Coordinates of C-alpha atoms and ligand atoms in Angstrom, one line a residue:
M14 CA -10.6 29.3 -6.3
A15 CA -10.5 32.7 -5.5
S16 CA -11.0 32.2 -1.9
S17 CA -8.3 29.7 -1.6
H18 CA -4.6 30.6 -0.5
P19 CA -2.1 31.0 -2.8
L20 CA 0.0 28.2 -1.3
S21 CA -2.9 25.5 -1.5
S22 CA -1.9 22.6 -3.2
L23 CA -3.0 21.8 -7.2
T24 CA -6.1 20.2 -7.6
A25 CA -7.0 17.6 -10.7
Q26 CA -8.9 20.5 -12.7
E27 CA -6.0 23.1 -12.1
I28 CA -3.6 20.1 -13.4
E29 CA -5.6 18.9 -16.5
A30 CA -6.5 22.5 -17.6
A31 CA -2.9 23.4 -17.2
A32 CA -2.1 20.5 -19.4
T33 CA -4.7 21.3 -21.8
L34 CA -3.3 24.5 -22.5
V35 CA 0.5 23.4 -22.8
K36 CA -0.2 20.8 -25.1
K37 CA -1.9 23.0 -27.9
N38 CA 1.8 24.3 -27.9
L39 CA 3.9 21.3 -28.5
S40 CA 4.0 18.3 -30.8
E41 CA 1.7 15.3 -30.2
R42 CA 5.1 13.4 -29.1
A43 CA 5.3 15.3 -26.0
V44 CA 5.0 13.9 -22.7
F45 CA 4.7 15.3 -18.9
C46 CA 7.2 14.1 -16.3
S47 CA 6.1 16.9 -13.5
I48 CA 3.7 19.6 -12.5
A49 CA 4.4 22.4 -9.6
L50 CA 3.2 25.0 -8.3
V51 CA 5.2 28.6 -8.8
E52 CA 4.7 29.6 -4.9
P53 CA 3.9 32.8 -4.6
T54 CA 6.9 35.2 -3.5
K55 CA 7.6 36.3 0.0
E56 CA 6.2 40.0 -0.8
A57 CA 3.1 38.4 -2.2
L58 CA 2.5 36.3 0.6
A59 CA 3.1 39.2 3.1
E60 CA 0.2 40.7 1.8
P61 CA -2.9 38.6 2.8
D62 CA -5.4 41.1 1.9
A63 CA -3.9 41.0 -2.0
F64 CA -4.1 37.0 -2.2
S65 CA -7.0 37.1 -4.6
S66 CA -5.2 38.9 -6.9
I67 CA -2.3 36.4 -6.8
P68 CA -2.6 34.5 -10.0
R69 CA -2.2 30.9 -9.9
K70 CA 0.8 30.0 -11.8
M71 CA 2.2 26.6 -12.4
R72 CA 5.4 24.5 -14.0
L73 CA 5.0 21.6 -16.1
V74 CA 8.1 19.9 -17.4
G75 CA 8.6 17.1 -20.2
Y76 CA 9.6 15.7 -22.8
E77 CA 9.9 14.3 -26.4
Y78 CA 11.9 11.4 -28.2
N79 CA 13.1 14.0 -31.0
D80 CA 15.6 12.1 -33.0
S81 CA 16.1 15.1 -35.7
N82 CA 16.8 17.7 -33.4
P83 CA 17.5 16.5 -29.8
D84 CA 17.2 18.9 -26.7
G85 CA 16.6 18.3 -22.7
G86 CA 12.9 18.8 -23.2
F87 CA 10.3 21.5 -22.2
E88 CA 9.5 23.7 -19.2
A89 CA 5.9 25.4 -19.8
D90 CA 5.0 28.1 -17.1
V91 CA 1.3 28.3 -17.1
N92 CA -0.8 31.2 -15.8
I93 CA -4.3 29.5 -15.5
G94 CA -6.3 32.3 -15.0
A95 CA -4.9 34.4 -17.8
Q96 CA -4.5 31.4 -20.2
E97 CA -1.3 32.4 -20.9
V98 CA 1.7 29.2 -21.5
H99 CA 5.4 30.2 -21.7
I100 CA 7.4 27.5 -23.1
K101 CA 11.4 27.3 -22.3
R102 CA 13.6 24.4 -24.2
I103 CA 15.8 23.1 -21.5
T104 CA 19.3 23.3 -22.9
E105 CA 21.5 22.2 -19.9
G106 CA 20.7 19.0 -18.7
Q107 CA 17.1 16.9 -19.2
A108 CA 13.8 16.9 -18.3
P109 CA 14.1 14.2 -15.4
I110 CA 13.2 10.8 -15.6
G111 CA 9.5 9.9 -16.3
F112 CA 7.2 7.2 -16.3
T113 CA 7.2 6.9 -20.1
D114 CA 10.9 6.6 -20.2
V115 CA 11.0 4.0 -17.6
V116 CA 8.3 1.6 -19.2
R117 CA 10.4 2.1 -22.7
A118 CA 13.8 1.2 -21.3
I119 CA 12.4 -1.8 -20.3
Q120 CA 10.6 -2.6 -23.6
I121 CA 13.6 -1.7 -25.4
T122 CA 16.2 -3.8 -23.4
K123 CA 13.7 -7.0 -23.5
Q124 CA 13.8 -6.9 -27.2
D125 CA 17.3 -6.4 -27.6
Q126 CA 19.2 -9.7 -29.5
G127 CA 22.2 -9.0 -28.1
W128 CA 21.1 -8.8 -24.6
Q129 CA 18.9 -12.2 -25.3
E130 CA 21.5 -13.7 -26.2
A131 CA 23.4 -12.7 -22.9
M132 CA 20.7 -13.9 -20.6
R133 CA 20.4 -17.3 -22.5
L134 CA 24.3 -17.5 -22.1
R135 CA 23.2 -17.2 -18.2
G136 CA 20.8 -19.8 -18.4
V137 CA 17.6 -17.5 -18.5
S138 CA 15.3 -18.0 -21.4
N139 CA 12.2 -16.6 -19.8
F140 CA 12.2 -13.2 -20.5
E141 CA 8.7 -12.5 -18.8
L142 CA 10.6 -13.4 -15.5
V143 CA 13.2 -10.9 -16.2
Q144 CA 12.9 -7.4 -13.9
I145 CA 14.9 -4.6 -15.6
D146 CA 15.7 -1.8 -13.4
P147 CA 16.6 1.3 -15.7
W148 CA 18.8 3.6 -14.0
P149 CA 20.0 7.0 -14.9
A150 CA 22.9 7.4 -17.2
G151 CA 24.0 10.1 -14.8
G152 CA 27.3 12.1 -16.3
Y153 CA 28.4 8.3 -18.0
K154 CA 26.3 8.3 -20.8
H155 CA 28.0 5.6 -23.2
P156 CA 29.8 7.3 -25.9
S157 CA 27.7 5.7 -28.7
I158 CA 24.7 7.6 -27.5
P159 CA 24.8 11.2 -28.9
D160 CA 24.0 14.4 -27.1
G161 CA 20.9 15.4 -26.4
H162 CA 19.3 12.1 -26.4
R163 CA 17.6 10.6 -23.3
A164 CA 19.4 7.4 -21.8
H165 CA 19.5 4.9 -19.5
R166 CA 21.5 1.9 -17.8
A167 CA 19.2 -1.0 -17.7
I168 CA 20.2 -3.8 -15.1
S169 CA 18.5 -7.2 -14.6
F170 CA 17.3 -9.6 -12.0
V171 CA 15.8 -12.6 -12.4
R172 CA 12.3 -13.7 -10.5
E173 CA 11.0 -17.2 -10.1
D174 CA 7.4 -15.8 -10.6
A175 CA 5.8 -12.6 -10.8
K176 CA 5.4 -11.7 -6.9
D177 CA 9.1 -13.0 -6.4
N178 CA 12.1 -10.7 -5.0
G179 CA 13.9 -9.9 -8.1
Y180 CA 16.8 -8.7 -6.1
A181 CA 18.1 -12.0 -4.6
R182 CA 19.1 -12.5 -8.5
P183 CA 21.1 -9.9 -10.0
V184 CA 22.2 -10.9 -13.3
Q185 CA 25.6 -10.1 -12.8
G186 CA 28.2 -8.1 -15.4
L187 CA 25.4 -7.2 -17.8
I188 CA 24.4 -3.8 -18.4
A189 CA 22.4 -2.1 -21.3
H190 CA 23.1 1.2 -22.2
V191 CA 19.7 2.6 -23.6
D192 CA 19.3 5.1 -26.3
L193 CA 15.6 6.3 -25.5
T194 CA 15.2 8.8 -27.8
V195 CA 16.4 6.5 -31.2
G196 CA 14.5 3.5 -29.2
K197 CA 17.6 0.9 -29.2
V198 CA 20.5 -0.8 -26.7
A199 CA 23.4 1.4 -28.3
H200 CA 26.0 -0.8 -26.3
L201 CA 25.9 -3.9 -24.4
E202 CA 28.6 -4.1 -21.5
D203 CA 29.2 -7.8 -20.7
H204 CA 31.5 -8.7 -17.9
G205 CA 31.2 -12.4 -17.7
V206 CA 28.8 -14.7 -16.3
V207 CA 28.5 -15.1 -13.1
P208 CA 25.6 -17.6 -11.7
L209 CA 22.9 -16.9 -10.0
P210 CA 23.0 -16.8 -6.4
P211 CA 21.1 -19.8 -4.9
E212 CA 18.8 -18.6 -2.6
S213 CA 15.4 -16.4 -3.1
G214 CA 15.1 -13.2 -0.9
R215 CA 11.2 -13.3 -0.4
Y216 CA 10.0 -11.3 2.4
T217 CA 6.4 -12.0 2.4
A218 CA 4.8 -13.7 5.2
E219 CA 3.5 -17.0 3.5
H220 CA 7.4 -17.9 2.3
Q221 CA 8.8 -17.2 6.2
P222 CA 9.3 -21.3 7.5
S223 CA 7.4 -20.0 10.6
L224 CA 6.1 -16.5 12.3
Q225 CA 6.8 -15.4 15.3
P226 CA 3.9 -15.0 17.7
A227 CA 2.0 -11.9 16.9
L228 CA 2.4 -8.6 19.1
S229 CA -0.4 -7.7 21.1
Q230 CA -2.4 -4.7 20.1
L231 CA -1.4 -1.5 21.0
E232 CA -4.0 1.6 20.5
I233 CA -3.6 4.9 20.6
V234 CA -6.6 7.0 21.1
Q235 CA -7.4 10.4 21.4
P236 CA -11.0 10.4 23.0
G237 CA -11.6 14.2 22.9
G238 CA -10.0 14.2 19.0
P239 CA -6.6 15.4 18.0
E240 CA -5.1 18.9 19.4
F241 CA -4.6 20.0 15.5
E242 CA -6.8 21.6 13.0
I243 CA -6.1 21.3 9.0
T244 CA -8.1 23.6 6.6
G245 CA -6.8 23.0 2.7
N246 CA -3.5 22.3 3.6
F247 CA -3.0 24.7 6.2
I248 CA -1.9 23.3 9.7
R249 CA -2.4 24.7 13.2
W250 CA -1.2 22.9 16.1
R251 CA -1.0 24.2 19.7
N252 CA 1.0 27.2 18.8
W253 CA 2.5 26.0 15.8
E254 CA 1.3 27.5 12.2
F255 CA 2.3 26.1 8.8
H256 CA 1.0 24.9 5.2
V257 CA 2.6 21.3 3.7
S258 CA 3.0 20.4 0.1
I259 CA 4.1 17.6 -1.9
H260 CA 6.8 19.4 -4.5
P261 CA 7.9 17.0 -7.3
V262 CA 11.6 17.2 -6.6
N263 CA 11.6 18.8 -2.9
G264 CA 8.9 16.4 -2.1
L265 CA 7.2 17.2 1.6
V266 CA 8.0 20.8 2.2
L267 CA 6.8 23.0 4.8
H268 CA 5.6 26.6 4.1
C269 CA 5.3 29.4 6.4
L270 CA 6.2 27.9 9.5
G271 CA 6.0 30.1 12.4
Y272 CA 5.0 29.7 16.1
R273 CA 2.3 32.0 17.5
D274 CA 3.7 33.4 21.0
K275 CA 1.5 35.6 23.4
G276 CA -1.0 35.8 20.7
C277 CA 1.5 37.0 17.9
F278 CA 2.7 34.8 14.8
R279 CA 6.4 34.7 15.1
S280 CA 8.1 33.4 11.9
I281 CA 10.5 31.0 12.1
L282 CA 11.3 29.2 8.6
H283 CA 9.6 30.4 4.9
R284 CA 10.1 27.1 3.4
A285 CA 11.8 23.9 4.4
G286 CA 12.3 21.0 2.4
L287 CA 14.8 18.5 0.6
S288 CA 16.8 20.0 -2.4
D289 CA 18.3 17.0 -3.8
M290 CA 20.0 13.9 -2.5
V291 CA 22.6 11.5 -4.3
V292 CA 23.3 7.9 -3.2
P293 CA 26.9 7.4 -4.5
Y294 CA 28.4 3.9 -4.6
G295 CA 31.7 3.2 -3.5
D296 CA 32.3 -0.1 -4.8
T297 CA 34.7 -0.7 -7.9
D298 CA 32.4 -3.5 -9.2
P299 CA 31.4 -2.3 -12.8
M300 CA 27.7 -3.3 -12.2
H301 CA 27.9 -0.3 -9.3
V302 CA 30.8 2.3 -10.0
W303 CA 28.4 4.5 -12.0
K304 CA 26.0 4.4 -9.6
H305 CA 25.2 8.1 -7.9
V306 CA 21.6 9.0 -8.6
L307 CA 20.0 12.0 -7.5
D308 CA 16.8 10.6 -6.4
A309 CA 15.1 13.7 -5.8
G310 CA 16.2 15.6 -9.3
E311 CA 16.8 12.9 -11.6
A312 CA 14.1 10.6 -10.5
S313 CA 11.5 13.2 -9.2
L314 CA 11.2 11.7 -5.9
G315 CA 7.8 13.8 -4.6
N316 CA 6.1 12.0 -7.9
C317 CA 7.1 8.6 -6.1
V318 CA 5.2 9.3 -2.6
N319 CA 3.5 6.5 -1.3
S320 CA -0.2 6.1 -0.2
L321 CA -0.5 5.5 3.2
R322 CA -2.6 3.0 5.3
L323 CA -3.8 3.3 8.9
G324 CA -2.7 0.9 11.0
C325 CA 0.4 0.0 8.8
D326 CA 2.0 3.3 7.9
C327 CA 0.9 5.2 10.7
V328 CA -1.2 4.7 13.8
G329 CA -3.3 6.9 16.0
E330 CA -5.8 9.4 15.3
I331 CA -4.5 10.4 11.7
Q332 CA -5.8 13.1 9.2
Y333 CA -4.1 12.5 5.7
L334 CA -4.1 14.8 2.8
D335 CA -4.2 13.5 -1.1
H336 CA -1.5 14.7 -3.4
Y337 CA -2.1 15.2 -7.4
A338 CA 0.6 14.6 -9.8
I339 CA 0.8 14.4 -13.3
K340 CA 0.6 11.5 -16.0
P341 CA 2.2 11.8 -19.1
D342 CA -0.8 12.5 -21.0
G343 CA -1.6 15.3 -18.8
T344 CA -4.4 13.8 -17.1
A345 CA -4.3 14.0 -13.2
R346 CA -2.9 11.3 -10.8
R347 CA -4.8 11.2 -7.2
V348 CA -2.6 9.6 -4.6
E349 CA -4.7 9.1 -1.7
R350 CA -3.4 9.5 2.1
A351 CA 0.3 10.9 0.7
I352 CA 0.6 13.1 3.6
C353 CA -0.2 11.9 7.2
I354 CA -0.4 14.2 10.2
H355 CA -1.1 13.0 13.8
E356 CA 0.5 13.3 17.1
E357 CA 2.8 11.4 19.3
D358 CA 3.4 11.2 22.7
Y359 CA 7.3 11.6 23.2
G360 CA 7.9 10.5 26.6
T361 CA 9.2 13.4 29.4
L362 CA 9.3 17.1 28.5
W363 CA 10.7 18.2 31.5
K364 CA 11.1 17.3 35.1
H365 CA 12.6 18.0 38.6
H366 CA 12.4 16.3 42.2
D367 CA 13.0 18.7 44.9
G368 CA 14.7 16.8 47.2
L369 CA 13.9 19.5 50.4
S370 CA 10.0 19.9 49.6
R371 CA 10.1 16.4 48.1
I372 CA 7.6 17.7 45.3
T373 CA 7.6 16.3 41.6
E374 CA 6.9 18.4 38.7
V375 CA 6.9 16.6 35.5
R376 CA 5.2 17.5 32.0
R377 CA 4.7 15.0 29.0
S378 CA 6.1 15.8 25.5
R379 CA 4.0 15.5 22.8
R380 CA 5.0 16.4 19.1
L381 CA 3.4 16.7 15.7
V382 CA 4.0 14.3 13.3
V383 CA 3.8 15.2 9.4
S384 CA 5.2 12.5 7.2
S385 CA 5.4 10.8 3.7
F386 CA 6.9 7.8 2.1
Y387 CA 8.4 7.4 -1.2
T388 CA 9.4 4.4 -3.4
V389 CA 12.5 5.1 -5.9
G390 CA 13.0 1.6 -7.2
N391 CA 14.4 -0.9 -4.7
Y392 CA 14.5 2.0 -2.0
E393 CA 12.1 3.6 0.6
Y394 CA 12.5 6.6 2.1
G395 CA 10.1 8.4 4.9
F396 CA 10.5 12.1 5.5
Y397 CA 9.2 12.6 9.1
W398 CA 9.0 16.5 10.3
Y399 CA 8.6 17.1 14.2
L400 CA 7.2 19.5 15.6
Y401 CA 7.8 20.1 19.3
L402 CA 5.8 22.0 22.1
D403 CA 9.0 23.7 23.2
G404 CA 9.8 25.2 19.6
T405 CA 12.0 22.5 18.2
I406 CA 11.4 21.2 14.9
Q407 CA 13.2 18.0 13.7
M408 CA 13.9 16.6 10.0
E409 CA 14.1 12.4 10.7
V410 CA 14.5 10.4 7.5
K411 CA 13.7 7.2 7.3
L412 CA 15.4 4.3 5.2
T413 CA 14.4 1.2 4.5
G414 CA 13.6 -0.9 1.4
I415 CA 15.8 -3.3 -0.2
V416 CA 19.9 -2.7 -1.2
G417 CA 21.7 -2.7 -3.9
V418 CA 23.3 -6.3 -4.8
S419 CA 25.7 -8.3 -6.6
A420 CA 26.3 -12.0 -7.5
I421 CA 29.7 -13.4 -6.8
H422 CA 31.5 -16.4 -7.7
E423 CA 31.8 -18.9 -4.3
G424 CA 34.4 -17.3 -2.3
D425 CA 35.1 -14.4 -4.3
E426 CA 34.8 -11.7 -1.6
R427 CA 35.8 -8.1 -1.1
P428 CA 34.3 -7.4 2.1
E429 CA 35.7 -3.6 2.1
F430 CA 33.9 -2.5 -1.3
A431 CA 30.9 -5.1 -0.4
P432 CA 30.0 -7.3 2.1
L433 CA 28.9 -11.0 1.8
I434 CA 24.6 -10.3 2.7
A435 CA 23.4 -13.9 1.6
P436 CA 25.2 -16.8 -0.2
N437 CA 27.1 -15.7 -3.0
L438 CA 25.3 -12.1 -2.6
T439 CA 27.1 -9.1 -1.6
S440 CA 25.7 -6.2 -1.3
P441 CA 28.0 -2.7 -2.3
I442 CA 28.9 0.2 0.1
H443 CA 27.3 3.3 -0.6
Q444 CA 25.8 6.8 0.8
H445 CA 22.8 8.3 1.2
L446 CA 23.2 12.5 1.3
F447 CA 20.5 14.5 1.4
C448 CA 20.7 18.3 0.9
F449 CA 18.0 20.2 3.2
R450 CA 17.3 23.9 1.9
L451 CA 16.2 25.8 4.9
D452 CA 14.8 29.1 4.0
F453 CA 15.2 30.4 7.5
D454 CA 13.4 33.6 8.1
V455 CA 13.7 34.0 12.5
D456 CA 11.6 36.6 13.1
G457 CA 11.6 38.6 9.8
R458 CA 13.8 38.3 7.1
T459 CA 16.9 39.6 7.7
N460 CA 19.1 37.0 9.5
T461 CA 23.1 36.1 9.9
V462 CA 24.1 32.7 10.5
Y463 CA 27.3 31.9 13.3
E464 CA 29.2 29.1 13.8
I465 CA 29.5 27.8 17.1
N466 CA 32.4 25.6 18.6
T467 CA 33.0 24.2 22.0
E468 CA 36.9 24.5 22.4
A469 CA 39.2 23.7 25.3
L470 CA 41.5 26.4 27.0
S471 CA 44.9 25.7 27.3
I472 CA 46.5 25.9 30.9
S473 CA 47.2 29.5 31.9
D474 CA 46.6 31.6 34.9
D475 CA 43.0 31.8 34.3
N476 CA 42.6 28.0 33.8
P477 CA 45.5 26.5 36.2
D478 CA 43.5 23.3 36.5
G479 CA 42.8 23.1 32.5
T480 CA 39.6 22.1 33.3
A481 CA 38.2 25.3 30.7
F482 CA 36.0 25.0 27.8
Q483 CA 34.5 28.0 26.2
A484 CA 31.6 28.2 23.1
N485 CA 33.4 30.3 20.4
S486 CA 31.2 32.0 18.2
T487 CA 32.1 32.9 14.5
R488 CA 30.0 34.9 12.0
L489 CA 30.0 33.6 8.6
N490 CA 30.1 36.8 6.1
S491 CA 30.2 35.4 2.7
E492 CA 29.5 32.4 0.9
S493 CA 32.9 30.9 0.6
E494 CA 33.1 31.2 4.3
A495 CA 30.3 29.4 4.8
R496 CA 31.2 26.1 3.4
R497 CA 31.4 24.2 6.5
H498 CA 31.9 20.5 7.7
V499 CA 30.5 19.0 10.9
N500 CA 32.7 18.4 13.6
A501 CA 31.6 16.4 16.6
A502 CA 34.9 17.1 18.4
S503 CA 33.8 20.8 18.8
S504 CA 30.0 19.9 19.1
R505 CA 30.0 22.4 16.2
C506 CA 26.2 24.0 15.6
W507 CA 25.0 26.9 13.6
K508 CA 23.1 29.3 14.7
V509 CA 20.6 31.7 12.7
V510 CA 20.3 35.0 14.6
N511 CA 17.8 38.2 13.7
P512 CA 20.2 40.7 14.9
N513 CA 17.2 43.3 14.9
K514 CA 14.9 41.7 17.2
T515 CA 15.7 40.4 20.6
N516 CA 14.4 38.7 23.6
R517 CA 13.7 40.1 27.4
L518 CA 17.6 39.6 28.1
G519 CA 18.5 42.2 25.0
K520 CA 19.7 39.7 23.2
P521 CA 19.0 38.8 19.6
V522 CA 16.7 35.7 18.9
A523 CA 17.6 32.9 16.9
Y524 CA 17.2 29.1 16.0
K525 CA 20.3 26.7 16.0
L526 CA 20.4 24.0 13.9
M527 CA 22.1 21.2 15.3
P528 CA 23.4 18.2 12.7
S529 CA 24.1 15.0 14.0
S530 CA 27.3 13.1 13.6
T531 CA 27.1 12.9 9.5
A532 CA 28.6 12.1 6.5
A533 CA 29.8 14.6 3.4
S534 CA 30.4 12.9 0.2
L535 CA 33.4 10.6 0.0
A536 CA 33.6 10.6 -3.7
S537 CA 37.0 12.8 -5.2
P538 CA 36.3 16.4 -5.8
N539 CA 37.4 16.0 -9.3
S540 CA 35.2 13.1 -9.7
N541 CA 32.0 12.9 -12.0
V542 CA 30.1 12.1 -8.9
A543 CA 31.2 14.8 -7.1
Q544 CA 30.7 17.4 -9.9
R545 CA 27.1 16.6 -10.4
S546 CA 26.3 16.1 -6.9
G547 CA 28.2 19.3 -5.6
F548 CA 26.1 20.1 -2.6
A549 CA 27.4 16.9 -0.8
Q550 CA 30.8 18.0 -0.5
F551 CA 30.1 20.3 2.6
N552 CA 27.7 19.9 5.3
L553 CA 26.8 23.5 5.3
W554 CA 26.3 26.5 2.4
V555 CA 24.7 29.3 3.4
T556 CA 23.3 31.8 0.3
P557 CA 21.3 34.6 -0.2
C558 CA 17.7 33.9 -0.5
E559 CA 17.1 33.1 -4.4
E560 CA 13.4 32.0 -4.1
D561 CA 13.6 30.4 -7.8
K562 CA 16.7 28.6 -6.6
L563 CA 15.1 25.3 -4.9
C564 CA 17.1 22.6 -6.1
A565 CA 20.6 22.1 -4.7
A566 CA 22.1 20.6 -8.0
G567 CA 20.2 22.7 -10.2
D568 CA 17.1 22.4 -11.7
Y569 CA 17.7 19.7 -14.3
P570 CA 20.7 17.2 -13.3
N571 CA 19.4 14.4 -15.7
L572 CA 22.3 13.7 -17.8
H573 CA 23.6 17.2 -16.9
S574 CA 27.5 17.6 -16.9
G575 CA 27.6 18.8 -13.1
S576 CA 28.2 22.5 -13.0
D577 CA 25.1 23.5 -11.9
G578 CA 24.0 24.2 -8.5
L579 CA 25.4 25.2 -5.1
P580 CA 28.7 24.9 -5.7
M581 CA 28.2 27.3 -8.8
W582 CA 26.3 29.7 -6.9
T583 CA 28.4 30.4 -4.3
K584 CA 31.6 31.1 -6.6
Q585 CA 29.7 34.9 -6.7
N586 CA 31.1 34.9 -2.7
R587 CA 28.1 37.3 -1.9
S588 CA 28.1 38.7 1.4
I589 CA 25.2 36.7 3.6
V590 CA 25.2 39.0 6.6
D591 CA 22.2 40.6 7.5
R592 CA 19.9 39.6 5.0
D593 CA 17.4 37.2 3.9
V594 CA 19.8 33.7 3.8
V595 CA 18.8 30.3 3.0
V596 CA 20.5 27.5 4.7
W597 CA 21.8 24.1 3.3
H598 CA 22.3 21.3 5.3
T599 CA 23.7 18.0 3.9
F600 CA 23.4 15.0 6.0
G601 CA 23.2 11.4 5.5
S602 CA 24.0 7.8 6.1
T603 CA 27.4 6.3 4.8
H604 CA 25.8 2.3 4.5
V605 CA 28.2 -0.3 4.8
P606 CA 25.6 -3.2 4.4
R607 CA 24.9 -6.0 6.9
P608 CA 23.2 -10.1 6.9
E609 CA 20.8 -8.2 8.9
D610 CA 19.6 -5.5 5.8
W611 CA 18.4 -8.5 3.8
P612 CA 15.9 -9.3 2.4
V613 CA 14.8 -5.9 3.3
M614 CA 16.6 -3.6 5.7
P615 CA 15.2 -2.4 9.1
V616 CA 14.5 1.3 9.4
E617 CA 18.0 3.6 9.4
Y618 CA 17.4 7.0 10.6
C619 CA 19.5 10.0 10.0
G620 CA 18.4 14.0 10.2
F621 CA 18.9 17.1 12.0
V622 CA 17.4 19.5 14.9
L623 CA 16.4 22.8 15.0
K624 CA 16.5 24.7 18.2
P625 CA 15.0 28.1 19.6
D626 CA 18.0 29.6 21.3
G627 CA 16.9 32.6 22.8
F628 CA 14.0 32.9 20.6
F629 CA 11.8 32.7 23.5
D630 CA 12.2 34.7 26.9
R631 CA 12.4 31.1 28.9
N632 CA 11.1 27.4 28.7
P633 CA 8.4 28.1 26.6
T634 CA 6.3 25.1 28.1
I635 CA 6.8 25.9 31.7
D636 CA 3.0 27.3 31.7
L637 CA 1.9 23.7 30.4
P638 CA -0.8 22.9 33.1
P639 CA 0.0 19.4 34.9
I640 CA -2.0 16.4 34.1
E641 CA -4.1 15.1 36.8
H642 CA -2.7 13.0 39.1
C643 CA 0.8 13.9 38.3
S644 CA 0.1 17.5 39.7
E645 CA 0.0 16.4 43.0
N646 CA 3.1 16.7 44.9
T647 CA 4.9 13.0 46.3
K648 CA 5.4 14.7 49.9
T649 CA 4.7 11.8 52.2
Ligands
NI26 NI1 21.9 2.2 2.0

């Protein structure tokens, strides 16, 4: 163990040793919901010679159903080598939703007499076939549930058999407010019976009336093997070097990402990953109006990581990394093939045909793909990091799975809130907003962020034709100045500059963040939703680097009133000039569902791109050797 890197992923042995130690200090009722490596500091990671003296520390989070003395659960920091445990009770918010909560919410709901009666009123008496989806209570815990109690809202769906798609038949109008701590339905909300929609929503091949001809075989082969090398969770590909891990909240994280330039390692991002996300619903339907899950902070996105399959989720010359999570009892759970690493051809990298000499030079682009997929309830999220030969870094989120649904009476449509997607079935309008924490260390820790707006000039003596436009650069000096929105009209982007390092032209080296045309939150700033997911109010935030602040809505947003996270931290209005800064970028998709999104939605994409801007002296791929046959000029 002493020889492994301090950022290496937790092993099953480490998880179980830590849990055993923690359990000695807790009651028998304690269950675990997550474990994470407490990552070493930048200072520690800067001294490779001293790596063997860095202790392996981890944080375990969990809870008890404690009626007599309820609180948010426990946070246990463990130093496994020293056998030290430090336990803190969570007083603001609660430990995230755990597997134990979900199982318990389903049992409690199904055993409730009131719920059973309400289901019989709807013609449903076989409760075996009812699918219960427990949702976080968010900031709308029913007043009958005391503070400190763990709580869910449970909604129901009816399946024709065990393998049916339950989302085709939502039980409209019925919400069970489950008090998990005392083990009862505290309140049953019933807005009246709406018949179950008539059609099934089965999406497996055997339930389709007929199938299209199969696609012809398309194979991606690399006879010489892939270009990447993996040691533990350290990956080297061409000039890129980084570590990768899965964090229970942040999901897929890149660490110590840099580019080896003429033999020297140049850092770009110390740590890059999701910090939190929120899925606010815009529909006024009582079944949806309260929904705004923070899938990362409340539901521990990282624990929902899929085990991938070659030829299905990924094709080509693939290598996978396994992931270990923690079960409620403290044993380790192995997720085989959780992180997928492969290369993709990406078309043309650069090209020019010289008309006079008739010489054509062309090089092909290739990217390294590091990806993982997560299932959170009805939705799937894929997170794809792409590294390109020319220094570009890209994050692409893939959204798929099954949309939220409502059953309606015939003709009772409200298309502005919930378009019809199948007979008597509507899907509410909603957003998926992702906040990425980008701890830039562009050629070192001292960085400054500029906003670039390209703007037209008025007609003047200098601009008589009115054709001029210019890129204006504005330094963001403080946290309040750095709360920004995207602006497609000025091609707005942000540049992270190291003022102390210059390129061959004497200009400071930089990387720029290029947002897509992306939404921010549409909820009223005073709403509970906006308060609890304050990170979604702006597309950009910049803060001084605090290595323990990894989650944009605070560490424990579950049942938190919503005063924690970026809006609170940035009230300090600290200077962000020439220091170690973190850039937080919120982006996402506003989803107005379509009939084509049913019964499973084709992947929708969103994300951002980071591009070198004076980081290199010239096109860093100009020396990429030509491919045989392409190197011959086309002179005739
Ligand atoms: Ni959606």
